[in-house]
Amino acid sequence: MAINPLSLDFLTQKPGMAARVLQSLEAQESAIYLANDIPIRVVAPVIEKIESWPAARILECMPLDKTCAVLSVLKYPVVAAIMRLVDQQQRQLIVEHLPSQLVNALKRSLSYPEDTVGAWMDDLTPHFSRELTVGDCLAVLKKAQQSFELIVVINDKHAIDGVISPSALLISAPQRKLKEITDSGCVALAANNSLPVAKKAEGWRRYNTLPVRDSNDIFAGTINRTALMSAMLMSQPARKTTPEDTLLAHLSSAMVATATGLLAITTSGMGTARTEGNSDDRKR
């Protein structure tokens, strides 16, 4: 099918605006559009501007050869961020067709010793650009159809800019940018930190989930208190669980359930609220 020259011009001249449009569509729809004989040199800058979670979903739906071609020309931090969020089975298939140098770098960034934070972190946690608006962030979260314990905000180099609690996101005006409500005082854990070192982090005083960075300071995932405690118990089978550990695990689970439940209820109701609002407008 022939490409509309205007559409090609739009992608070429305004990749940022094109990215915002494409990430608002269903992944399959965006994938079909981008796979429609559009040159890689045009597709790549657009994918780079799309938030990592929708970008991963779109690339999963594109033909394998085109997905690999796009990933091969993107900057490494972007590739690492997207590949971390790709379905594991699809990830393995993609890796088999990428340049060996890139594959080796990805393997190093996704593999950690069992006694480190990196081995126990949730590497499927999405992250969001500091320039994204609250409204657009909530729209992406709604499409993800899963709850999140912490919203991680990154800069243009994919380094961690800070974090936002679900409650802070929900009470913020939709037009505000994430960088305006980000808590930049939350220090990320290093993925190669030992579990005992991670347990002593100051961030646990304020959050039940902390962001994790890799050796290049790129966002790598998150780890919550419960996962950390479980990891420590599994790595030290002879150690008895202390009352403090048990209490902290129960408290963190309860607080996470409350916050993520509220976010899930709000994002799932966005469509309903919008429909009711439109209905009221028609009545007037």
Coordinates of C-alpha atoms in Angstrom, one line a residue:
M1 CA 0.0 0.0 0.0
A2 CA 1.3 3.4 -1.0
I3 CA 2.3 5.9 1.8
N4 CA 0.5 9.2 2.1
P5 CA 3.3 11.8 1.4
L6 CA 1.7 14.0 4.1
S7 CA 1.9 11.3 6.7
L8 CA 5.6 10.6 5.8
D9 CA 6.3 14.3 6.0
F10 CA 4.6 14.4 9.4
L11 CA 6.8 11.5 10.7
T12 CA 9.9 13.0 9.3
Q13 CA 9.5 16.6 10.4
K14 CA 7.6 16.1 13.7
P15 CA 8.7 12.8 15.2
G16 CA 7.8 14.0 18.7
M17 CA 4.2 14.8 17.8
A18 CA 3.9 11.7 15.7
A19 CA 5.1 9.6 18.7
R20 CA 2.4 11.1 20.9
V21 CA -0.3 10.2 18.4
L22 CA 1.0 6.7 17.8
Q23 CA 1.3 5.8 21.5
S24 CA -2.3 6.9 22.0
L25 CA -3.5 4.2 19.5
E26 CA -3.7 0.5 19.9
A27 CA -0.2 -1.1 19.5
Q28 CA -1.4 -3.3 16.6
E29 CA -2.7 -0.2 14.7
S30 CA 0.5 1.8 15.2
A31 CA 2.6 -1.2 14.2
I32 CA 0.7 -1.7 10.9
Y33 CA 1.1 2.0 10.1
L34 CA 4.9 2.1 10.8
A35 CA 5.5 -1.2 9.0
N36 CA 3.8 0.1 5.9
D37 CA 7.0 0.5 3.8
I38 CA 8.1 3.5 5.8
P39 CA 12.0 3.8 5.8
I40 CA 13.8 2.7 9.0
R41 CA 15.5 6.2 9.0
V42 CA 12.0 7.7 9.5
V43 CA 10.6 5.1 11.9
A44 CA 13.6 5.0 14.3
P45 CA 13.4 8.7 15.5
V46 CA 9.6 8.3 16.1
I47 CA 10.1 5.1 18.1
E48 CA 12.8 6.9 20.1
K49 CA 10.3 9.6 21.1
I50 CA 7.5 7.1 22.1
E51 CA 7.3 6.2 25.8
S52 CA 9.2 2.9 26.4
W53 CA 6.1 0.8 27.4
P54 CA 4.0 1.6 24.3
A55 CA 7.1 1.4 22.1
A56 CA 7.7 -2.1 23.3
R57 CA 4.1 -3.1 22.6
I58 CA 4.3 -1.6 19.1
L59 CA 7.6 -3.4 18.2
E60 CA 6.2 -6.7 19.5
C61 CA 3.5 -6.3 16.8
M62 CA 5.7 -5.3 14.0
P63 CA 7.4 -7.8 11.6
L64 CA 10.5 -9.3 13.2
D65 CA 12.9 -8.0 10.5
K66 CA 11.7 -4.5 10.8
T67 CA 11.7 -4.5 14.6
C68 CA 15.3 -5.7 14.6
A69 CA 16.3 -3.1 12.0
V70 CA 14.8 -0.3 14.1
L71 CA 16.5 -1.5 17.3
S72 CA 19.8 -1.8 15.5
V73 CA 19.9 1.9 14.8
L74 CA 18.5 3.3 18.0
K75 CA 20.8 4.6 20.8
Y76 CA 21.7 1.9 23.3
P77 CA 19.8 3.4 26.3
V78 CA 16.6 3.4 24.3
V79 CA 17.2 -0.2 23.1
A80 CA 17.8 -1.4 26.6
A81 CA 14.8 0.4 28.0
I82 CA 12.5 -1.1 25.3
M83 CA 13.9 -4.6 25.4
R84 CA 13.5 -4.7 29.2
L85 CA 9.8 -4.3 28.6
V86 CA 9.3 -6.7 25.7
D87 CA 7.7 -10.1 26.4
Q88 CA 10.4 -12.6 27.4
Q89 CA 9.6 -15.0 24.6
Q90 CA 9.5 -12.3 22.0
R91 CA 12.7 -10.8 23.5
Q92 CA 14.6 -14.0 23.0
L93 CA 13.4 -14.2 19.3
I94 CA 14.5 -10.6 18.7
V95 CA 17.9 -11.1 20.4
E96 CA 18.7 -13.9 17.9
H97 CA 18.5 -11.4 15.1
L98 CA 20.4 -8.4 16.5
P99 CA 24.1 -7.6 16.0
S100 CA 26.3 -9.6 18.4
Q101 CA 27.8 -6.5 20.0
L102 CA 24.3 -5.2 20.9
V103 CA 23.2 -8.6 22.1
N104 CA 26.3 -8.9 24.5
A105 CA 25.5 -5.5 25.9
L106 CA 21.9 -6.4 26.5
K107 CA 22.8 -9.7 28.2
R108 CA 25.1 -7.8 30.6
S109 CA 22.3 -5.3 31.4
L110 CA 19.7 -8.0 32.0
S111 CA 21.7 -10.6 34.0
Y112 CA 22.9 -10.2 37.7
P113 CA 24.2 -12.5 40.4
E114 CA 21.6 -14.0 42.7
D115 CA 22.8 -12.1 45.7
T116 CA 22.3 -8.7 44.2
V117 CA 19.4 -6.3 43.8
G118 CA 19.4 -6.8 40.0
A119 CA 18.5 -10.4 40.3
W120 CA 15.4 -9.7 42.3
M121 CA 14.1 -6.4 40.8
D122 CA 11.0 -6.1 38.6
D123 CA 12.5 -5.3 35.2
L124 CA 9.1 -4.9 33.6
T125 CA 8.3 -1.7 35.5
P126 CA 7.7 1.0 32.9
H127 CA 9.2 4.5 33.2
F128 CA 8.1 7.8 31.8
S129 CA 9.8 10.9 30.3
R130 CA 10.0 14.0 32.5
E131 CA 8.4 16.0 29.8
L132 CA 5.3 13.8 29.6
T133 CA 2.1 15.3 31.0
V134 CA 0.2 13.8 33.9
G135 CA -2.8 13.2 31.6
D136 CA -0.7 11.4 29.0
C137 CA 1.0 9.3 31.7
L138 CA -2.4 8.2 33.1
A139 CA -3.5 7.3 29.6
V140 CA -0.5 5.0 29.1
L141 CA -1.0 3.5 32.6
K142 CA -4.7 2.8 31.7
K143 CA -3.6 1.0 28.5
A144 CA -1.1 -1.1 30.5
Q145 CA -4.0 -2.5 32.5
Q146 CA -1.9 -3.3 35.5
S147 CA -1.2 -1.6 38.8
F148 CA 2.1 0.2 39.7
E149 CA 3.6 0.8 43.1
L150 CA 5.8 3.7 41.9
I151 CA 6.0 6.0 38.9
V152 CA 9.6 6.3 37.8
V153 CA 10.6 9.4 35.8
I154 CA 13.6 9.6 33.5
N155 CA 15.6 12.3 31.7
D156 CA 16.5 12.2 28.0
K157 CA 19.5 9.9 28.7
H158 CA 17.3 7.4 30.5
A159 CA 18.8 8.1 33.8
I160 CA 16.5 8.3 36.8
D161 CA 15.2 11.8 37.4
G162 CA 13.0 10.9 40.4
V163 CA 9.8 9.2 41.4
I164 CA 6.1 10.0 41.8
S165 CA 3.8 8.1 44.1
P166 CA 0.5 7.0 42.6
S167 CA -1.4 9.3 45.0
A168 CA 0.6 12.3 43.9
L169 CA 0.0 11.5 40.2
L170 CA -3.8 11.2 40.8
I171 CA -4.2 14.5 42.5
S172 CA -2.1 16.5 39.9
A173 CA -3.7 18.5 37.1
P174 CA -3.6 16.6 33.8
Q175 CA -1.7 19.4 32.0
R176 CA 1.2 19.4 34.4
K177 CA 4.5 17.8 33.3
L178 CA 5.9 14.9 35.4
K179 CA 9.0 16.9 36.1
E180 CA 7.0 19.4 38.0
I181 CA 5.7 16.8 40.5
T182 CA 8.7 14.5 40.7
D183 CA 10.4 13.7 43.9
S184 CA 14.1 13.9 42.9
G185 CA 15.3 13.2 46.5
C186 CA 14.7 9.4 46.2
V187 CA 18.1 7.8 45.6
A188 CA 18.0 4.8 43.4
L189 CA 19.6 1.5 44.4
A190 CA 22.4 0.1 42.2
A191 CA 21.5 -3.2 40.5
N192 CA 24.8 -4.7 41.6
N193 CA 24.2 -3.7 45.3
S194 CA 24.2 -6.7 47.7
L195 CA 20.9 -7.4 49.4
P196 CA 22.1 -6.4 52.9
V197 CA 23.4 -3.1 51.5
A198 CA 20.1 -2.4 49.8
K199 CA 18.2 -3.1 53.0
K200 CA 19.9 -0.2 54.7
A201 CA 19.0 2.3 52.0
E202 CA 17.5 5.5 53.3
G203 CA 14.7 5.5 50.7
W204 CA 12.8 2.8 52.5
R205 CA 11.9 5.4 55.1
R206 CA 9.6 7.0 52.6
Y207 CA 8.8 4.4 49.9
N208 CA 8.0 0.7 49.9
T209 CA 9.3 0.5 46.3
L210 CA 12.6 1.9 45.1
P211 CA 14.0 2.5 41.6
V212 CA 17.1 0.5 40.5
R213 CA 19.8 1.8 38.1
D214 CA 22.4 -0.2 36.2
S215 CA 26.2 0.5 36.1
N216 CA 25.7 3.2 33.5
D217 CA 23.1 5.0 35.6
I218 CA 20.3 3.9 33.3
F219 CA 17.0 2.9 34.9
A220 CA 16.8 -0.9 35.2
G221 CA 13.7 -1.6 37.2
T222 CA 12.3 -1.4 40.7
I223 CA 12.3 -3.6 43.8
N224 CA 9.8 -3.5 46.7
R225 CA 10.5 -4.2 50.3
T226 CA 8.6 -7.5 50.3
A227 CA 10.7 -8.8 47.4
L228 CA 13.9 -7.7 49.1
M229 CA 13.0 -9.4 52.3
S230 CA 12.0 -12.6 50.5
A231 CA 15.3 -12.5 48.6
M232 CA 17.3 -12.2 51.8
L233 CA 15.5 -15.1 53.4
M234 CA 16.1 -17.3 50.4
S235 CA 19.7 -16.4 50.2
Q236 CA 20.1 -17.1 54.0
P237 CA 18.0 -20.3 54.6
A238 CA 19.4 -20.7 58.1
R239 CA 18.4 -17.2 59.2
K240 CA 15.2 -16.9 61.2
T241 CA 12.6 -14.3 60.3
T242 CA 12.6 -11.6 62.9
P243 CA 9.4 -9.9 64.1
E244 CA 10.7 -6.7 62.5
D245 CA 11.0 -8.3 59.1
T246 CA 7.5 -9.8 59.3
L247 CA 5.9 -6.5 60.4
L248 CA 7.7 -4.5 57.7
A249 CA 6.6 -7.0 55.0
H250 CA 2.9 -6.9 56.2
L251 CA 2.9 -3.1 56.4
S252 CA 4.5 -2.7 52.9
S253 CA 2.0 -5.1 51.4
A254 CA -0.9 -3.2 52.9
M255 CA 0.4 0.2 51.8
V256 CA 1.2 -1.0 48.3
A257 CA -2.3 -2.6 47.9
T258 CA -4.0 0.7 49.0
A259 CA -2.0 2.9 46.6
T260 CA -2.0 0.6 43.6
G261 CA -5.7 -0.2 44.1
L262 CA -6.5 3.5 44.0
L263 CA -4.5 4.1 40.8
A264 CA -6.1 1.1 39.2
I265 CA -9.6 2.3 40.1
T266 CA -8.9 5.8 38.8
T267 CA -7.3 4.8 35.5
S268 CA -10.0 2.2 34.8
G269 CA -12.7 4.8 35.4
M270 CA -11.1 7.4 33.1
G271 CA -13.0 6.1 30.1
T272 CA -16.3 5.9 31.9
A273 CA -15.9 9.4 33.3
R274 CA -15.1 10.7 29.8
T275 CA -18.1 9.1 28.3
E276 CA -20.4 10.4 31.0
G277 CA -19.0 13.9 30.5
N278 CA -19.7 13.7 26.8
S279 CA -23.2 12.6 27.5
D280 CA -23.8 15.5 29.7
D281 CA -22.5 17.9 27.1
R282 CA -24.9 16.4 24.5
K283 CA -27.8 16.9 26.9
R284 CA -26.9 20.6 27.4

